[in-house]
Tab-separated table of C-alpha atoms in Angstrom:
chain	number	residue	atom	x	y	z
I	1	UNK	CA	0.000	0.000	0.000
I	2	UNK	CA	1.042	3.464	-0.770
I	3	UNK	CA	3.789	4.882	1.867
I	4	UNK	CA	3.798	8.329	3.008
I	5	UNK	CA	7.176	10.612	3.858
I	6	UNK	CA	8.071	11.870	6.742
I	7	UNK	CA	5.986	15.219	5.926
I	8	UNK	CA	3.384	12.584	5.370
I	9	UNK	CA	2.739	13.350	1.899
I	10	UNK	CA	3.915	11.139	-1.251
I	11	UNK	CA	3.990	12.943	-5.212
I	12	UNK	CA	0.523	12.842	-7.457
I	13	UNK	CA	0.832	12.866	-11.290
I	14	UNK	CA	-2.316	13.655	-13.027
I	15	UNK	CA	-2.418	12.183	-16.851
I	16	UNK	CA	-5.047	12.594	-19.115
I	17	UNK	CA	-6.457	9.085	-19.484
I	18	UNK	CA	-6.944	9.896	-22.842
I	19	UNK	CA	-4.166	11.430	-24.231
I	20	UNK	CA	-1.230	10.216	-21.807
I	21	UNK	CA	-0.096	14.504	-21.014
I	22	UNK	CA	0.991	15.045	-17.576
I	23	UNK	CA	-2.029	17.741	-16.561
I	24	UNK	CA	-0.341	18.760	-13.413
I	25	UNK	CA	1.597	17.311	-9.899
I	26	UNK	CA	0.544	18.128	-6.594
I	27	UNK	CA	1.175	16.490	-2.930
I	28	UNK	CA	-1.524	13.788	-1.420
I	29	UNK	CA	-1.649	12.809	2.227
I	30	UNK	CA	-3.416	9.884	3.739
I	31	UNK	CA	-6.569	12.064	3.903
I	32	UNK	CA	-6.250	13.207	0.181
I	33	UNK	CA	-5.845	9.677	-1.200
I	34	UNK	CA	-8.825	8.339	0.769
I	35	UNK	CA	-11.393	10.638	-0.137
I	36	UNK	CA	-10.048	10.744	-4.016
I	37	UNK	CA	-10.887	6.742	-4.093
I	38	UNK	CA	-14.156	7.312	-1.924
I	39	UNK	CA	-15.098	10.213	-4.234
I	40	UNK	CA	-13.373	9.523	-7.506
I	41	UNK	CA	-12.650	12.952	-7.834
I	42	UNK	CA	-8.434	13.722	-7.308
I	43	UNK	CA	-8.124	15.375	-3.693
I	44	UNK	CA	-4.504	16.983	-2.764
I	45	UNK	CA	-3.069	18.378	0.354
I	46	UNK	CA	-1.784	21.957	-0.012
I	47	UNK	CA	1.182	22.759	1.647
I	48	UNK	CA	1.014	26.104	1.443
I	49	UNK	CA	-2.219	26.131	2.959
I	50	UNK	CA	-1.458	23.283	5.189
I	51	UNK	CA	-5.189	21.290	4.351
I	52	UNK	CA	-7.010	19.400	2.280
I	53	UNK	CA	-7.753	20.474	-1.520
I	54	UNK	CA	-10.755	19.392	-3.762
I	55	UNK	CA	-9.127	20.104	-7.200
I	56	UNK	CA	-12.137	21.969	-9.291
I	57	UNK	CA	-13.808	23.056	-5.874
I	58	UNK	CA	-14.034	26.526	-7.370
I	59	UNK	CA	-13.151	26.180	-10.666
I	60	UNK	CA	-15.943	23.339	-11.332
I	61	UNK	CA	-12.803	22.050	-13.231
I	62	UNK	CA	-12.920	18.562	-11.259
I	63	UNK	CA	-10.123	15.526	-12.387
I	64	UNK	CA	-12.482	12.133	-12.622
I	65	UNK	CA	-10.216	9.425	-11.643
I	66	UNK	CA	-10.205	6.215	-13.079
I	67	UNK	CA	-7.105	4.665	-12.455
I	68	UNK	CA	-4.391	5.179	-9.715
I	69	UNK	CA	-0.740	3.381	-10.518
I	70	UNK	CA	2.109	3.131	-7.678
I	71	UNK	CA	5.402	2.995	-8.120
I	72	UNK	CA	8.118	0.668	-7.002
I	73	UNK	CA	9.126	2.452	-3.644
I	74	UNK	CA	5.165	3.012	-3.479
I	75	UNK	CA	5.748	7.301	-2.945
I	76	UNK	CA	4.380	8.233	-5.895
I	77	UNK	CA	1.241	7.633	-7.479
I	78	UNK	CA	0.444	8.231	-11.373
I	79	UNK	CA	-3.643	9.217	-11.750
I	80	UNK	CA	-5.521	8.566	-14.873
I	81	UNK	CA	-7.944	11.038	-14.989
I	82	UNK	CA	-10.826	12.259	-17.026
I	83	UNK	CA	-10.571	16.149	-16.723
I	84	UNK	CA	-13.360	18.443	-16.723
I	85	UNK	CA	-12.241	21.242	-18.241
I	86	UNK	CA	-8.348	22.918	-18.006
I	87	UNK	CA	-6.472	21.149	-15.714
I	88	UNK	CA	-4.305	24.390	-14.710
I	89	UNK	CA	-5.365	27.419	-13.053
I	90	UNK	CA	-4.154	29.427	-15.697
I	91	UNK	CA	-7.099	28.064	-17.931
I	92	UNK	CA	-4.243	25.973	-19.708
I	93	UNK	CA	-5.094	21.991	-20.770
I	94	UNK	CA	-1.996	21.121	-18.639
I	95	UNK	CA	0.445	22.900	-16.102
I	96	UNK	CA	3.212	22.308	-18.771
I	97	UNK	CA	2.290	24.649	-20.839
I	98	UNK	CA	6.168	26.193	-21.149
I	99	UNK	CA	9.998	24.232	-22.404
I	100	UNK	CA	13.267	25.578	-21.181
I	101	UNK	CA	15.398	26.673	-24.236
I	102	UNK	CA	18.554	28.262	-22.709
I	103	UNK	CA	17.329	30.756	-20.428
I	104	UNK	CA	13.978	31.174	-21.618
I	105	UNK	CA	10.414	29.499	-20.790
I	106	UNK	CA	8.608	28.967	-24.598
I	107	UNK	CA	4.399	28.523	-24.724
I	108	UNK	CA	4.171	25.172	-26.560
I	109	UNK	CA	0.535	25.248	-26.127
I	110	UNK	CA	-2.433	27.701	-26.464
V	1	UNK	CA	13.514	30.126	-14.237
V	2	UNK	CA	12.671	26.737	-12.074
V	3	UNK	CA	11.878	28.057	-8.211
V	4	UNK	CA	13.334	25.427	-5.775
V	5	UNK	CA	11.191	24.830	-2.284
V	6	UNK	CA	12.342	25.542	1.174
V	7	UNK	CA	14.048	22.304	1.118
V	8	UNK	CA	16.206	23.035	-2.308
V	9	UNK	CA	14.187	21.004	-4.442
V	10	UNK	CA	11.615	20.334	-7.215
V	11	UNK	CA	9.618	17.582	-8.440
V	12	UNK	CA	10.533	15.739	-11.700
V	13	UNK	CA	8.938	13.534	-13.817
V	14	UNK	CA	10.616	11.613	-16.566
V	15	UNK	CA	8.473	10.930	-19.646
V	16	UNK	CA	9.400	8.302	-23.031
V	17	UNK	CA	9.306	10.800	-25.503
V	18	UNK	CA	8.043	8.193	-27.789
V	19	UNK	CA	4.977	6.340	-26.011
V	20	UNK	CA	4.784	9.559	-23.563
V	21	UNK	CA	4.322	7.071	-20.662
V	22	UNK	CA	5.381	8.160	-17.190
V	23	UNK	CA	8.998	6.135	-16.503
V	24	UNK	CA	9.911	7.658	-12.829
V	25	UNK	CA	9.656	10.541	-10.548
V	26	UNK	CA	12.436	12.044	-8.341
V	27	UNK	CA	13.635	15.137	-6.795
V	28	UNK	CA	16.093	17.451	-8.173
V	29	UNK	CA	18.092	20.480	-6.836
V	30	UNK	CA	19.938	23.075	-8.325
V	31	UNK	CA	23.013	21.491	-8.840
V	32	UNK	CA	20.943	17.952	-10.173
V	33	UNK	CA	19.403	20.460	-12.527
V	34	UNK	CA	22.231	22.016	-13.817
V	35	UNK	CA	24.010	18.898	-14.325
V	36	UNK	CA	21.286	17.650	-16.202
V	37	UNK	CA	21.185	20.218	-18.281
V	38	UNK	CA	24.948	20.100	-18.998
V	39	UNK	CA	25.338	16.831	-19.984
V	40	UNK	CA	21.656	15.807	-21.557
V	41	UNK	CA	21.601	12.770	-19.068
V	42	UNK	CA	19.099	12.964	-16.318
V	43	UNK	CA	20.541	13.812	-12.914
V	44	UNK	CA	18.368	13.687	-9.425
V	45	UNK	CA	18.883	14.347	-5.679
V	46	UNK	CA	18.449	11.798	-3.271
V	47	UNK	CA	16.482	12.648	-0.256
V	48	UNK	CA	17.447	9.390	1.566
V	49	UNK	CA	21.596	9.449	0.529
V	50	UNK	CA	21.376	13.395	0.526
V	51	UNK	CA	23.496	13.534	-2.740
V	52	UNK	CA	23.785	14.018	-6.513
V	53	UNK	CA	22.543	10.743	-8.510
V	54	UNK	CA	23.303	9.968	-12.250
V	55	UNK	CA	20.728	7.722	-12.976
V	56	UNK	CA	21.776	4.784	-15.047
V	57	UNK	CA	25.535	5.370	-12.975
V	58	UNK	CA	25.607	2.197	-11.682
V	59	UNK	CA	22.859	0.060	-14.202
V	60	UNK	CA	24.327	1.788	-17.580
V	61	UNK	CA	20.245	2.505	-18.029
V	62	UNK	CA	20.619	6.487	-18.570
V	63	UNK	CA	17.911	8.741	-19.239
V	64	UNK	CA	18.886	10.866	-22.479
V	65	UNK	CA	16.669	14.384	-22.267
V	66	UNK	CA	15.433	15.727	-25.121
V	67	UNK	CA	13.496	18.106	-23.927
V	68	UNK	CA	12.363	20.353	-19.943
V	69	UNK	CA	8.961	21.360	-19.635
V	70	UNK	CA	8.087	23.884	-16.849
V	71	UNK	CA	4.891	23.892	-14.804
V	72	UNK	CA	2.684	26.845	-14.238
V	73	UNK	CA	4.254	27.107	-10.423
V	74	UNK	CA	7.722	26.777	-11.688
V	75	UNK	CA	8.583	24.069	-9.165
V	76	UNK	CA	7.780	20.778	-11.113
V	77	UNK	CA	9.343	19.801	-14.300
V	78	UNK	CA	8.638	17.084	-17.176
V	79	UNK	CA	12.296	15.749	-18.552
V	80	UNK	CA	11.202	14.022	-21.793
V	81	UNK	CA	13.444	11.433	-22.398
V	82	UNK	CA	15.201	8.531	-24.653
V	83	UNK	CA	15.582	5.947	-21.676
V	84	UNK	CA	18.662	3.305	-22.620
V	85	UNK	CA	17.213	1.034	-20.744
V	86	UNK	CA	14.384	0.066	-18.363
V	87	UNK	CA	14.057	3.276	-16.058
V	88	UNK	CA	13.069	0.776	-12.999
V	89	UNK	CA	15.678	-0.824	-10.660
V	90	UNK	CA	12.932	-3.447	-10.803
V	91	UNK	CA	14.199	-4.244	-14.395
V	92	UNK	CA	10.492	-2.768	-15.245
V	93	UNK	CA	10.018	-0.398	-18.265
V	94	UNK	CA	8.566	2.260	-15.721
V	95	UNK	CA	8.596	2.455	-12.005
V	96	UNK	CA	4.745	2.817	-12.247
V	97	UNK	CA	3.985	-1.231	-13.345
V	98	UNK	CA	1.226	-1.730	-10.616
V	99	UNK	CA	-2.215	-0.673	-10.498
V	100	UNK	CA	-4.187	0.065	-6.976
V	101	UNK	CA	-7.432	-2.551	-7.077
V	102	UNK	CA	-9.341	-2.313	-3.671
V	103	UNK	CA	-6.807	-3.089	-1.493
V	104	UNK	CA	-4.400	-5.192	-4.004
V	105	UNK	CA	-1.921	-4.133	-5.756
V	106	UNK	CA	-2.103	-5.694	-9.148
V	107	UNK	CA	1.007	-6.018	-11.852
V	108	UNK	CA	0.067	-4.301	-15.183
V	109	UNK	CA	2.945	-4.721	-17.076
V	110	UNK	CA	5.575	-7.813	-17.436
């Protein structure tokens, strides 16, 4: 079963079940991971705001989950989600909306 | 430019360019970044041996970047990459090679 840090958190990837992208990465704690399988909606734990996070709670812009993969050391999880609507806060499909070439960060997406 | 938490570090993910399939995740700080970027071969920080770690130094199975993305928050990356070998210490293609099922586990990939 999945194993927490010592912060008590382990890494979420959120991939479009469709299309494979990486949408975006945030932090889960025990709390987050239980009510994102009770719910099937992808909860996080902010650590900036030290609590519990319901992603699309105000955007409406809720992750459906429909798979959750674990890796070897089980501290990272990989979620295959159905996304309703952009996936960043920006209004961006995914977080990774920018490369590094050189020194600069380059839109490769609208 | 990447921002680095209050512990030094930032989330990476390494993707197969080709089938876009998430391989690993791992931390990196500024000097695993740099490196990384100097050489094209993916470059992490351990949190457990608290040092720099050329992955593939000891297995040969390097991870060849082709290309950084940046997330919104500027403190996760996506390292696309040409793995030369399997990215798992397993011997697996990808560290993610087991779904969660209720309570099991369950293999996905051989």
């Amino acid at each position: 079963m999945p194993r927490f840090d010592k912060q008590g958190l382990l890494i979420a990837i959120a991939l479009d079940s469709q299309s494979k992208d990486v949408l975006m990465v945030a932090y889960m704690d025990e709390e987050a991971l239980a009510r994102t399988r009770e719910t099937g909606l992808a909860h996080f734990h902010s650590r900036s705001r030290g609590k519990l996070w319901l992603k699309g709670e105000t955007s409406g812009h809720f992750l459906r989950v429909e798979e959750i993969r674990v890796d070897c050391d089980q501290d990272a999880l990989t979620l295959f989600v159905k996304p309703e609507g952009p996936a960043c806060h920006t209004g961006a499909r995914s977080c990774f909306y920018r490369k590094l070439e050189g020194d600069a960060l380059v839109r490769i997406e609208g």
